[in-house]
Amino acid sequence: MSPNVITTPVRAMLVLGTRPEAIKLAPVARAMAASPLFDPVVVTTGQHREMLHQMLDLLQVEVRVELDVMRERQELSTLTARLVDGLGEVVRQERPDVVVVQGDTTSALTGALAAFYEHIPVAHVEAGLRTGVLDNPFPEELNRRLIGRMARWHFAPTPRAAGHLTAEGVPDAEVFVTGNTVIDNLLWVLDQDAGTDLFRTDLRRVLVTLHRRENQGEKMRAMGRALRQLADRGDVELVLPLHKSPAVREALLPELSEHPHIRVVEPLGYADFSATLAGCDLVLTDSGGIQEEAPSLGKPALVLRTTTERPEAVEAGAARLVGTEPQAILDAAVRLLDDEAEYERMATAGNPFGDGHATDRIVAQLAEDFGADADAVPVAGRCSADGVIVPQPDGPGSYSTA
Ligand code: UD1
Ligand code: UDP
């Protein structure tokens, strides 16, 4: 037998802690579970409880190990300590060949750290995103930079993200441009046609999500007031699936309750959320994942933040970074609702985040590097500049309204 053939499946530990990690690692877990080359060990950290568990069945992710670390109003320091401890134990018991983490959450950071301490190589999915501002988003910008120091495989969603890594000294041979797995999963879920669109009227349909730590408190309350003013126009229907975070609820609920054109609902399962996104006219969000999904469905996105690590959508013209000032939010939303030409420009700008095959590239690269026979690997290779993933100028960069 050739030395290039995997004789036992690669034991890959996938760490999922929050809703977006479940969504973005689900296609990787499914692909590995379907391949004789891999033995995926999915570990849920429980950083999110309800919002993680409501995802897993639909996403067909089979969980092997469950931690239960979530506490009400968890502090970053105690959450981090509990996770390093818990994940360290899991890594020692499971002895994976590789630990796969996604994005920039506390679960991802501690998954990488726990692996590093046990000399297990780390694969980072959605690597290389940067705003260039260490505490915005907080603490995610620090988390992803730290993971970048530990990873052996950096799966960058776009050429720009890859450029950030090489500018930081990561060797070219460890950086792979793949597209974002969120697109793979979105297409997979929409294909099943299992969701319900939450909008109820024929008014202009605005989907809103807000949750970022750096926006919580008075800033988020003021954003809530701007949303209420938007609804006061009378010709829009706002749907806002509310994050479980008590800090988010305290800020937004008083501002948004009892308005005939605002529906505040519990966090939606992924099928319903995707259907609602597909059914909306406009998105207002501070979410990372939704900045990637909206352009794939031709939905203009107003990003309610002062920085974004996803400037590709802004450059493509599919998203606008409008900041967190209430008047700026209101003006930007009104402009899009009233200016048909501007709306059309954004709605047709296209999606710079992938072609739906990021997972294939990630799984193929790992299989090859663990010695799989090239014939056994389904699809290999990097994303090319084929018009789907649009190359961006190299080097670090960020967008800022400041
Ligand atoms: C975390 C991630 C952030 C990501 C977001 C996704 C970090 C540092 N940040 O945000 O990058 O965008 O998740 O939503 O990891 N809660 C519940 N039930 C749930 C989920 C959360 O009650 O199902 C509560 C928790 O008790 C916590 C609060 O919501 O007190 C916030 O959760 P947390 O994981 O700490 O979220 P963030 O750090 O805000
Ligand atoms: N999402 C969902 N239900 C909701 C709100 C969001 O399934 O009620 C999905 C959304 O499609 C996206 C992801 O959750 O894929 C984004 O999660 P979040 O905004 O919490 O985190 P971020 O992407 O900002 O890290």
CSV table of C-alpha atoms and ligand atoms in Angstrom, one decimal:
chain,number,residue,atom,x,y,z
A,1,MET,CA,0.0,0.0,0.0
A,2,SER,CA,1.2,3.5,-0.9
A,3,PRO,CA,2.4,5.6,2.0
A,4,ASN,CA,0.0,8.2,0.7
A,5,VAL,CA,-3.1,6.3,1.8
A,6,ILE,CA,-4.9,7.0,5.1
A,7,THR,CA,-5.3,3.7,6.8
A,8,THR,CA,-7.3,4.9,9.8
A,9,PRO,CA,-9.7,7.8,9.5
A,10,VAL,CA,-8.4,11.2,10.6
A,11,ARG,CA,-9.9,12.0,14.0
A,12,ALA,CA,-11.0,15.6,13.7
A,13,MET,CA,-12.4,17.3,16.8
A,14,LEU,CA,-14.8,20.1,15.8
A,15,VAL,CA,-15.5,22.7,18.6
A,16,LEU,CA,-19.0,24.3,18.5
A,17,GLY,CA,-20.0,26.8,21.1
A,18,THR,CA,-22.3,29.4,19.7
A,19,ARG,CA,-25.0,29.7,17.1
A,20,PRO,CA,-22.8,30.9,14.3
A,21,GLU,CA,-20.2,28.2,14.9
A,22,ALA,CA,-22.9,25.5,14.7
A,23,ILE,CA,-24.1,27.0,11.4
A,24,LYS,CA,-20.7,27.4,9.9
A,25,LEU,CA,-19.1,24.1,11.0
A,26,ALA,CA,-22.2,22.0,10.3
A,27,PRO,CA,-21.3,21.4,6.6
A,28,VAL,CA,-17.8,20.4,7.6
A,29,ALA,CA,-19.2,18.0,10.2
A,30,ARG,CA,-21.6,16.5,7.7
A,31,ALA,CA,-19.0,16.2,5.0
A,32,MET,CA,-16.6,14.5,7.4
A,33,ALA,CA,-19.3,12.1,8.7
A,34,ALA,CA,-20.0,11.1,5.2
A,35,SER,CA,-16.4,10.4,4.3
A,36,PRO,CA,-14.5,7.2,5.2
A,37,LEU,CA,-11.4,9.4,5.5
A,38,PHE,CA,-12.6,11.2,8.7
A,39,ASP,CA,-13.9,10.4,12.1
A,40,PRO,CA,-15.5,13.7,13.3
A,41,VAL,CA,-15.7,14.2,17.0
A,42,VAL,CA,-18.1,17.1,17.5
A,43,VAL,CA,-17.8,18.8,20.8
A,44,THR,CA,-20.4,21.4,21.9
A,45,THR,CA,-19.1,23.6,24.6
A,46,GLY,CA,-22.5,25.0,25.6
A,47,GLN,CA,-21.3,28.6,25.5
A,48,HIS,CA,-24.8,29.1,24.1
A,49,ARG,CA,-27.4,26.8,25.4
A,50,GLU,CA,-30.8,27.3,23.7
A,51,MET,CA,-29.5,29.1,20.6
A,52,LEU,CA,-27.0,26.3,19.9
A,53,HIS,CA,-29.3,23.3,20.6
A,54,GLN,CA,-32.1,24.7,18.5
A,55,MET,CA,-29.7,24.4,15.5
A,56,LEU,CA,-28.3,21.0,15.8
A,57,ASP,CA,-31.1,18.7,14.6
A,58,LEU,CA,-32.0,20.6,11.5
A,59,LEU,CA,-28.3,20.9,10.7
A,60,GLN,CA,-27.8,17.2,11.1
A,61,VAL,CA,-24.8,17.5,13.3
A,62,GLU,CA,-24.2,14.4,15.5
A,63,VAL,CA,-22.7,15.6,18.8
A,64,ARG,CA,-20.1,13.2,20.5
A,65,VAL,CA,-19.3,15.3,23.6
A,66,GLU,CA,-21.3,17.9,25.3
A,67,LEU,CA,-20.0,20.4,27.9
A,68,ASP,CA,-22.4,22.6,29.7
A,69,VAL,CA,-20.6,25.8,30.6
A,70,MET,CA,-23.1,28.5,30.0
A,71,ARG,CA,-24.1,30.7,33.0
A,72,GLU,CA,-26.6,33.6,33.0
A,73,ARG,CA,-24.7,36.9,32.3
A,74,GLN,CA,-21.4,35.0,31.9
A,75,GLU,CA,-18.2,37.1,32.2
A,76,LEU,CA,-15.6,36.6,29.6
A,77,SER,CA,-12.9,35.7,32.1
A,78,THR,CA,-14.9,32.9,33.9
A,79,LEU,CA,-16.3,31.6,30.6
A,80,THR,CA,-12.8,31.4,29.2
A,81,ALA,CA,-11.5,29.6,32.3
A,82,ARG,CA,-14.3,27.0,32.4
A,83,LEU,CA,-13.8,26.4,28.7
A,84,VAL,CA,-10.0,25.9,28.7
A,85,ASP,CA,-10.5,23.5,31.6
A,86,GLY,CA,-13.3,21.6,30.0
A,87,LEU,CA,-11.9,21.4,26.5
A,88,GLY,CA,-8.4,20.5,27.8
A,89,GLU,CA,-10.0,17.4,29.4
A,90,VAL,CA,-11.9,16.5,26.2
A,91,VAL,CA,-8.7,16.8,24.1
A,92,ARG,CA,-6.8,14.6,26.5
A,93,GLN,CA,-9.6,12.0,26.4
A,94,GLU,CA,-10.4,12.0,22.7
A,95,ARG,CA,-6.8,12.4,21.4
A,96,PRO,CA,-7.8,13.9,18.0
A,97,ASP,CA,-5.4,14.3,15.1
A,98,VAL,CA,-6.6,17.8,14.5
A,99,VAL,CA,-8.8,20.3,16.3
A,100,VAL,CA,-11.1,22.4,14.0
A,101,VAL,CA,-12.3,25.8,15.3
A,102,GLN,CA,-14.3,28.4,13.6
A,103,GLY,CA,-14.3,32.2,13.8
A,104,ASP,CA,-13.6,34.2,16.8
A,105,THR,CA,-15.7,33.3,19.8
A,106,THR,CA,-14.5,32.3,23.3
A,107,SER,CA,-15.2,28.7,22.4
A,108,ALA,CA,-13.0,28.9,19.3
A,109,LEU,CA,-10.1,30.6,21.2
A,110,THR,CA,-10.2,28.1,24.0
A,111,GLY,CA,-10.6,25.2,21.6
A,112,ALA,CA,-7.4,26.3,19.9
A,113,LEU,CA,-5.6,26.9,23.2
A,114,ALA,CA,-6.6,23.5,24.6
A,115,ALA,CA,-5.3,21.8,21.4
A,116,PHE,CA,-2.1,23.8,21.4
A,117,TYR,CA,-1.4,22.8,25.0
A,118,GLU,CA,-1.7,19.1,24.1
A,119,HIS,CA,0.5,19.5,20.9
A,120,ILE,CA,-2.5,18.9,18.6
A,121,PRO,CA,-2.5,20.9,15.4
A,122,VAL,CA,-5.3,23.4,14.9
A,123,ALA,CA,-7.3,24.2,11.8
A,124,HIS,CA,-9.0,27.6,11.7
A,125,VAL,CA,-12.1,28.0,9.6
A,126,GLU,CA,-12.9,31.6,8.7
A,127,ALA,CA,-9.4,32.7,9.3
A,128,GLY,CA,-7.9,36.1,8.6
A,129,LEU,CA,-10.8,38.4,9.3
A,130,ARG,CA,-9.6,41.7,10.7
A,131,THR,CA,-11.0,45.2,11.5
A,132,GLY,CA,-7.6,46.4,12.6
A,133,VAL,CA,-9.1,47.7,15.8
A,134,LEU,CA,-8.1,45.5,18.7
A,135,ASP,CA,-11.2,46.1,20.8
A,136,ASN,CA,-13.8,46.3,18.1
A,137,PRO,CA,-15.5,43.9,17.8
A,138,PHE,CA,-14.8,43.1,21.5
A,139,PRO,CA,-13.3,40.6,22.2
A,140,GLU,CA,-13.5,38.9,18.8
A,141,GLU,CA,-10.8,40.9,17.1
A,142,LEU,CA,-8.3,39.7,19.7
A,143,ASN,CA,-9.6,36.2,19.7
A,144,ARG,CA,-9.1,35.7,16.0
A,145,ARG,CA,-5.6,37.2,16.1
A,146,LEU,CA,-4.7,34.8,18.9
A,147,ILE,CA,-6.1,31.8,17.0
A,148,GLY,CA,-4.1,32.9,14.0
A,149,ARG,CA,-0.9,32.5,16.0
A,150,MET,CA,-1.8,28.9,17.0
A,151,ALA,CA,-3.3,27.5,13.8
A,152,ARG,CA,-1.5,25.2,11.4
A,153,TRP,CA,-4.2,25.5,8.7
A,154,HIS,CA,-5.8,28.9,8.0
A,155,PHE,CA,-8.9,28.5,5.9
A,156,ALA,CA,-9.6,32.1,4.7
A,157,PRO,CA,-12.9,32.9,3.2
A,158,THR,CA,-11.6,35.6,0.8
A,159,PRO,CA,-8.3,36.6,-0.8
A,160,ARG,CA,-8.4,39.7,1.5
A,161,ALA,CA,-8.6,37.6,4.6
A,162,ALA,CA,-5.7,35.5,3.3
A,163,GLY,CA,-3.7,38.7,2.7
A,164,HIS,CA,-4.1,39.7,6.3
A,165,LEU,CA,-2.6,36.5,7.4
A,166,THR,CA,0.4,36.6,5.1
A,167,ALA,CA,1.0,40.2,6.1
A,168,GLU,CA,1.2,38.9,9.7
A,169,GLY,CA,3.9,36.4,8.7
A,170,VAL,CA,1.8,33.2,8.3
A,171,PRO,CA,3.6,31.1,5.6
A,172,ASP,CA,1.7,31.0,2.3
A,173,ALA,CA,1.7,27.2,2.4
A,174,GLU,CA,-0.5,27.3,5.5
A,175,VAL,CA,-3.2,29.7,4.1
A,176,PHE,CA,-6.0,28.4,1.8
A,177,VAL,CA,-8.7,30.6,0.3
A,178,THR,CA,-11.9,28.6,0.4
A,179,GLY,CA,-14.9,30.8,0.5
A,180,ASN,CA,-17.1,30.9,3.6
A,181,THR,CA,-18.9,27.7,4.8
A,182,VAL,CA,-21.9,29.9,5.8
A,183,ILE,CA,-22.8,30.0,2.1
A,184,ASP,CA,-22.5,26.2,1.7
A,185,ASN,CA,-24.9,25.8,4.7
A,186,LEU,CA,-27.3,28.6,3.6
A,187,LEU,CA,-27.7,27.0,0.1
A,188,TRP,CA,-28.2,23.6,1.7
A,189,VAL,CA,-30.9,24.8,4.1
A,190,LEU,CA,-32.8,26.8,1.5
A,191,ASP,CA,-32.7,23.8,-0.8
A,192,GLN,CA,-34.8,21.9,1.8
A,193,ASP,CA,-37.5,24.5,1.8
A,194,ALA,CA,-38.3,23.7,5.4
A,195,GLY,CA,-38.6,27.2,6.8
A,196,THR,CA,-41.4,29.7,7.4
A,197,ASP,CA,-41.1,33.4,6.5
A,198,LEU,CA,-42.0,35.4,9.6
A,199,PHE,CA,-43.3,38.5,7.8
A,200,ARG,CA,-47.1,38.9,7.9
A,201,THR,CA,-47.9,42.0,5.8
A,202,ASP,CA,-47.4,43.4,2.4
A,203,LEU,CA,-45.5,46.4,3.8
A,204,ARG,CA,-41.7,46.9,3.1
A,205,ARG,CA,-40.1,44.1,5.1
A,206,VAL,CA,-37.1,44.9,7.3
A,207,LEU,CA,-35.3,42.2,9.2
A,208,VAL,CA,-33.3,43.3,12.2
A,209,THR,CA,-30.7,41.6,14.5
A,210,LEU,CA,-28.6,43.2,17.2
A,211,HIS,CA,-26.4,41.6,19.8
A,212,ARG,CA,-22.8,42.9,19.9
A,213,ARG,CA,-21.2,43.4,23.3
A,214,GLU,CA,-19.7,46.8,22.2
A,215,ASN,CA,-23.2,48.1,21.3
A,216,GLN,CA,-24.9,47.0,24.5
A,217,GLY,CA,-26.3,49.5,27.1
A,218,GLU,CA,-27.4,53.1,26.2
A,219,LYS,CA,-26.0,52.8,22.6
A,220,MET,CA,-28.3,49.8,21.9
A,221,ARG,CA,-31.3,51.5,23.5
A,222,ALA,CA,-30.8,54.5,21.2
A,223,MET,CA,-30.6,52.1,18.2
A,224,GLY,CA,-33.9,50.6,19.4
A,225,ARG,CA,-35.4,54.1,19.4
A,226,ALA,CA,-34.2,54.6,15.8
A,227,LEU,CA,-35.9,51.3,14.8
A,228,ARG,CA,-39.1,52.5,16.4
A,229,GLN,CA,-39.0,55.7,14.5
A,230,LEU,CA,-38.5,53.8,11.3
A,231,ALA,CA,-41.6,51.7,12.1
A,232,ASP,CA,-43.5,54.9,12.7
A,233,ARG,CA,-43.4,55.6,9.0
A,234,GLY,CA,-46.3,53.2,8.8
A,235,ASP,CA,-45.2,51.5,5.5
A,236,VAL,CA,-42.7,49.0,7.0
A,237,GLU,CA,-42.9,45.9,9.0
A,238,LEU,CA,-39.9,45.1,11.2
A,239,VAL,CA,-39.2,41.6,12.4
A,240,LEU,CA,-36.5,41.3,15.1
A,241,PRO,CA,-35.5,37.8,16.4
A,242,LEU,CA,-34.1,38.7,19.8
A,243,HIS,CA,-30.8,37.3,21.0
A,244,LYS,CA,-31.1,35.4,24.3
A,245,SER,CA,-28.6,37.7,26.0
A,246,PRO,CA,-30.2,39.4,28.9
A,247,ALA,CA,-28.2,42.6,28.2
A,248,VAL,CA,-29.6,42.7,24.7
A,249,ARG,CA,-33.2,42.1,25.9
A,250,GLU,CA,-32.9,44.8,28.6
A,251,ALA,CA,-31.8,47.3,26.0
A,252,LEU,CA,-34.2,46.6,23.2
A,253,LEU,CA,-37.5,45.3,24.7
A,254,PRO,CA,-38.6,48.5,26.3
A,255,GLU,CA,-37.9,50.5,23.1
A,256,LEU,CA,-39.6,48.0,20.7
A,257,SER,CA,-42.6,46.7,22.6
A,258,GLU,CA,-46.3,47.3,21.6
A,259,HIS,CA,-45.8,48.8,18.2
A,260,PRO,CA,-48.2,47.6,15.5
A,261,HIS,CA,-45.4,47.3,12.9
A,262,ILE,CA,-42.7,45.7,15.0
A,263,ARG,CA,-42.6,41.9,15.7
A,264,VAL,CA,-40.0,40.9,18.3
A,265,VAL,CA,-39.7,37.1,18.3
A,266,GLU,CA,-37.5,34.5,20.0
A,267,PRO,CA,-34.3,33.4,18.1
A,268,LEU,CA,-35.4,31.6,15.0
A,269,GLY,CA,-34.2,28.1,14.0
A,270,TYR,CA,-32.0,28.3,10.9
A,271,ALA,CA,-34.7,27.2,8.4
A,272,ASP,CA,-37.1,29.9,9.6
A,273,PHE,CA,-34.4,32.5,9.8
A,274,SER,CA,-33.2,31.7,6.2
A,275,ALA,CA,-36.7,31.8,4.9
A,276,THR,CA,-37.3,35.2,6.6
A,277,LEU,CA,-34.1,36.5,5.2
A,278,ALA,CA,-35.1,35.3,1.8
A,279,GLY,CA,-38.5,37.0,2.2
A,280,CYS,CA,-37.3,40.4,3.5
A,281,ASP,CA,-36.5,43.6,1.5
A,282,LEU,CA,-33.8,45.0,3.7
A,283,VAL,CA,-31.6,43.9,6.6
A,284,LEU,CA,-30.3,46.0,9.5
A,285,THR,CA,-27.8,44.0,11.6
A,286,ASP,CA,-24.7,44.0,13.6
A,287,SER,CA,-24.2,40.3,13.0
A,288,GLY,CA,-21.2,38.8,11.2
A,289,GLY,CA,-22.9,35.9,9.6
A,290,ILE,CA,-25.8,37.9,8.3
A,291,GLN,CA,-23.5,40.3,6.6
A,292,GLU,CA,-22.3,37.3,4.6
A,293,GLU,CA,-25.7,35.7,4.0
A,294,ALA,CA,-27.7,38.8,2.9
A,295,PRO,CA,-25.7,39.5,-0.2
A,296,SER,CA,-26.1,35.9,-1.3
A,297,LEU,CA,-29.8,36.4,-1.4
A,298,GLY,CA,-29.7,39.8,-2.9
A,299,LYS,CA,-30.8,41.6,0.3
A,300,PRO,CA,-29.2,45.0,0.9
A,301,ALA,CA,-27.6,45.0,4.4
A,302,LEU,CA,-27.1,48.0,6.6
A,303,VAL,CA,-24.4,47.2,9.1
A,304,LEU,CA,-25.1,48.8,12.4
A,305,ARG,CA,-21.5,49.0,13.6
A,306,THR,CA,-18.5,51.3,13.4
A,307,THR,CA,-16.1,48.7,12.0
A,308,THR,CA,-16.5,45.6,9.9
A,309,GLU,CA,-14.1,42.7,9.3
A,310,ARG,CA,-16.2,41.9,6.2
A,311,PRO,CA,-15.4,45.0,4.0
A,312,GLU,CA,-15.8,42.8,0.9
A,313,ALA,CA,-19.6,43.2,1.0
A,314,VAL,CA,-19.2,47.0,1.4
A,315,GLU,CA,-16.8,47.2,-1.5
A,316,ALA,CA,-19.0,45.0,-3.7
A,317,GLY,CA,-21.8,47.5,-2.9
A,318,ALA,CA,-24.0,44.9,-1.2
A,319,ALA,CA,-23.7,46.3,2.3
A,320,ARG,CA,-23.2,49.7,3.9
A,321,LEU,CA,-21.5,50.4,7.2
A,322,VAL,CA,-23.7,53.0,8.8
A,323,GLY,CA,-22.4,53.2,12.3
A,324,THR,CA,-24.4,53.1,15.5
A,325,GLU,CA,-25.8,56.7,15.7
A,326,PRO,CA,-29.6,56.6,15.6
A,327,GLN,CA,-30.0,59.4,13.0
A,328,ALA,CA,-27.5,57.8,10.7
A,329,ILE,CA,-29.3,54.5,10.9
A,330,LEU,CA,-32.6,56.1,10.2
A,331,ASP,CA,-31.3,58.1,7.3
A,332,ALA,CA,-29.7,55.1,5.7
A,333,ALA,CA,-32.8,53.0,6.0
A,334,VAL,CA,-35.1,55.7,4.7
A,335,ARG,CA,-32.8,56.3,1.8
A,336,LEU,CA,-32.8,52.7,0.8
A,337,LEU,CA,-36.6,52.4,1.2
A,338,ASP,CA,-37.3,55.6,-0.9
A,339,ASP,CA,-34.5,55.5,-3.5
A,340,GLU,CA,-35.4,52.7,-5.9
A,341,ALA,CA,-32.2,53.0,-8.0
A,342,GLU,CA,-30.0,52.8,-4.9
A,343,TYR,CA,-31.9,49.8,-3.6
A,344,GLU,CA,-31.5,48.0,-6.9
A,345,ARG,CA,-27.8,48.8,-7.0
A,346,MET,CA,-27.3,47.1,-3.6
A,347,ALA,CA,-29.6,44.2,-4.3
A,348,THR,CA,-27.8,43.2,-7.4
A,349,ALA,CA,-24.2,43.8,-6.2
A,350,GLY,CA,-23.6,40.1,-5.7
A,351,ASN,CA,-21.9,37.9,-3.1
A,352,PRO,CA,-18.1,38.0,-2.4
A,353,PHE,CA,-18.1,35.3,0.2
A,354,GLY,CA,-18.0,32.1,-1.7
A,355,ASP,CA,-19.5,29.7,-4.2
A,356,GLY,CA,-21.0,27.1,-1.8
A,357,HIS,CA,-18.0,24.8,-2.0
A,358,ALA,CA,-15.8,26.0,0.9
A,359,THR,CA,-16.4,22.8,2.8
A,360,ASP,CA,-15.2,20.6,0.0
A,361,ARG,CA,-12.0,22.6,-0.1
A,362,ILE,CA,-11.4,22.5,3.6
A,363,VAL,CA,-12.1,18.8,3.9
A,364,ALA,CA,-10.0,18.0,0.8
A,365,GLN,CA,-7.0,20.0,2.1
A,366,LEU,CA,-7.0,18.3,5.5
A,367,ALA,CA,-7.4,14.9,3.9
A,368,GLU,CA,-4.4,15.5,1.6
A,369,ASP,CA,-2.3,16.8,4.4
A,370,PHE,CA,-3.0,13.8,6.5
A,371,GLY,CA,-1.9,11.6,3.6
A,372,ALA,CA,-5.0,10.7,1.7
A,373,ASP,CA,-4.6,9.2,-1.7
A,374,ALA,CA,-5.4,12.1,-4.1
A,375,ASP,CA,-8.0,9.9,-5.9
A,376,ALA,CA,-9.9,9.4,-2.6
A,377,VAL,CA,-10.2,13.2,-2.0
A,378,PRO,CA,-13.5,14.5,-3.5
A,379,VAL,CA,-12.6,18.0,-4.6
A,380,ALA,CA,-9.3,19.6,-4.0
A,381,GLY,CA,-7.7,22.9,-4.7
A,382,ARG,CA,-8.1,26.5,-3.8
A,383,CYS,CA,-10.8,29.0,-4.8
A,384,SER,CA,-9.8,30.7,-8.0
A,385,ALA,CA,-10.8,34.2,-9.0
A,386,ASP,CA,-13.6,32.7,-11.0
A,387,GLY,CA,-15.9,35.7,-10.6
A,388,VAL,CA,-17.6,34.2,-7.6
A,389,ILE,CA,-15.0,35.0,-5.0
A,390,VAL,CA,-13.8,38.4,-6.1
A,391,PRO,CA,-10.1,39.2,-5.3
A,392,GLN,CA,-9.7,42.2,-3.1
A,393,PRO,CA,-6.6,44.4,-2.7
A,394,ASP,CA,-4.0,42.7,-0.6
A,395,GLY,CA,-2.9,43.7,2.9
A,396,PRO,CA,-4.5,44.5,6.1
A,397,GLY,CA,-7.4,47.0,6.0
A,398,SER,CA,-10.6,47.9,7.7
A,399,TYR,CA,-13.6,50.1,7.2
A,400,SER,CA,-14.4,52.7,9.8
A,401,THR,CA,-17.0,55.3,10.0
A,402,ALA,CA,-14.8,57.3,12.3
B,1,UD1,C1,-21.0,35.4,21.4
B,1,UD1,C2,-19.7,35.6,20.6
B,1,UD1,C3,-19.9,36.5,19.4
B,1,UD1,C4,-21.0,36.0,18.6
B,1,UD1,C5,-22.3,35.7,19.4
B,1,UD1,C6,-23.2,35.0,18.5
B,1,UD1,C7,-17.7,35.5,22.1
B,1,UD1,C8,-16.7,36.4,22.8
B,1,UD1,N1,-18.7,36.2,21.4
B,1,UD1,O1,-21.4,36.7,21.8
B,1,UD1,O2,-18.7,36.6,18.6
B,1,UD1,O3,-21.3,36.9,17.6
B,1,UD1,O4,-21.9,34.9,20.5
B,1,UD1,O5,-24.5,35.1,19.0
B,1,UD1,O6,-17.7,34.3,22.2
B,1,UD1,N2,-27.4,33.3,26.4
B,1,UD1,C9,-28.5,32.5,26.8
B,1,UD1,N3,-28.9,31.5,25.9
B,1,UD1,C10,-28.3,31.2,24.8
B,1,UD1,C11,-27.2,32.0,24.4
B,1,UD1,C12,-26.8,33.0,25.2
B,1,UD1,O7,-29.1,32.7,27.8
B,1,UD1,O8,-28.7,30.3,24.1
B,1,UD1,C13,-26.9,34.3,27.3
B,1,UD1,C14,-25.7,33.9,28.1
B,1,UD1,O9,-25.9,33.5,29.4
B,1,UD1,C15,-24.8,35.2,28.1
B,1,UD1,C16,-25.4,36.1,27.1
B,1,UD1,O10,-26.5,35.4,26.5
B,1,UD1,O11,-24.9,35.8,29.4
B,1,UD1,C17,-24.4,36.3,26.0
B,1,UD1,O12,-23.9,35.1,25.5
B,1,UD1,P1,-22.3,35.0,25.1
B,1,UD1,O13,-22.0,33.7,24.5
B,1,UD1,O14,-21.5,35.5,26.3
B,1,UD1,O15,-22.4,36.0,23.9
B,1,UD1,P2,-21.5,37.1,23.4
B,1,UD1,O16,-20.2,37.1,24.0
B,1,UD1,O17,-22.3,38.4,23.5
B,2,UDP,N1,-29.6,33.3,12.9
B,2,UDP,C1,-30.6,32.3,13.1
B,2,UDP,N2,-31.7,32.7,13.8
B,2,UDP,C2,-31.8,34.0,14.3
B,2,UDP,C3,-30.8,34.9,14.0
B,2,UDP,C4,-29.7,34.5,13.3
B,2,UDP,O1,-30.4,31.2,12.7
B,2,UDP,O2,-32.9,34.2,14.9
B,2,UDP,C5,-28.4,32.9,12.1
B,2,UDP,C6,-28.0,33.7,10.9
B,2,UDP,O3,-28.6,33.2,9.8
B,2,UDP,C7,-26.5,33.6,10.9
B,2,UDP,C8,-26.1,33.4,12.4
B,2,UDP,O4,-27.3,33.0,13.0
B,2,UDP,O5,-26.0,32.5,10.2
B,2,UDP,C9,-25.5,34.7,12.9
B,2,UDP,O6,-25.4,34.5,14.3
B,2,UDP,P1,-25.1,35.8,15.3
B,2,UDP,O7,-25.6,37.0,14.6
B,2,UDP,O8,-25.7,35.4,16.6
B,2,UDP,O9,-23.6,35.7,15.4
B,2,UDP,P2,-22.4,36.4,14.5
B,2,UDP,O10,-22.5,35.9,13.1
B,2,UDP,O11,-22.5,37.9,14.6
B,2,UDP,O12,-21.2,35.9,15.2
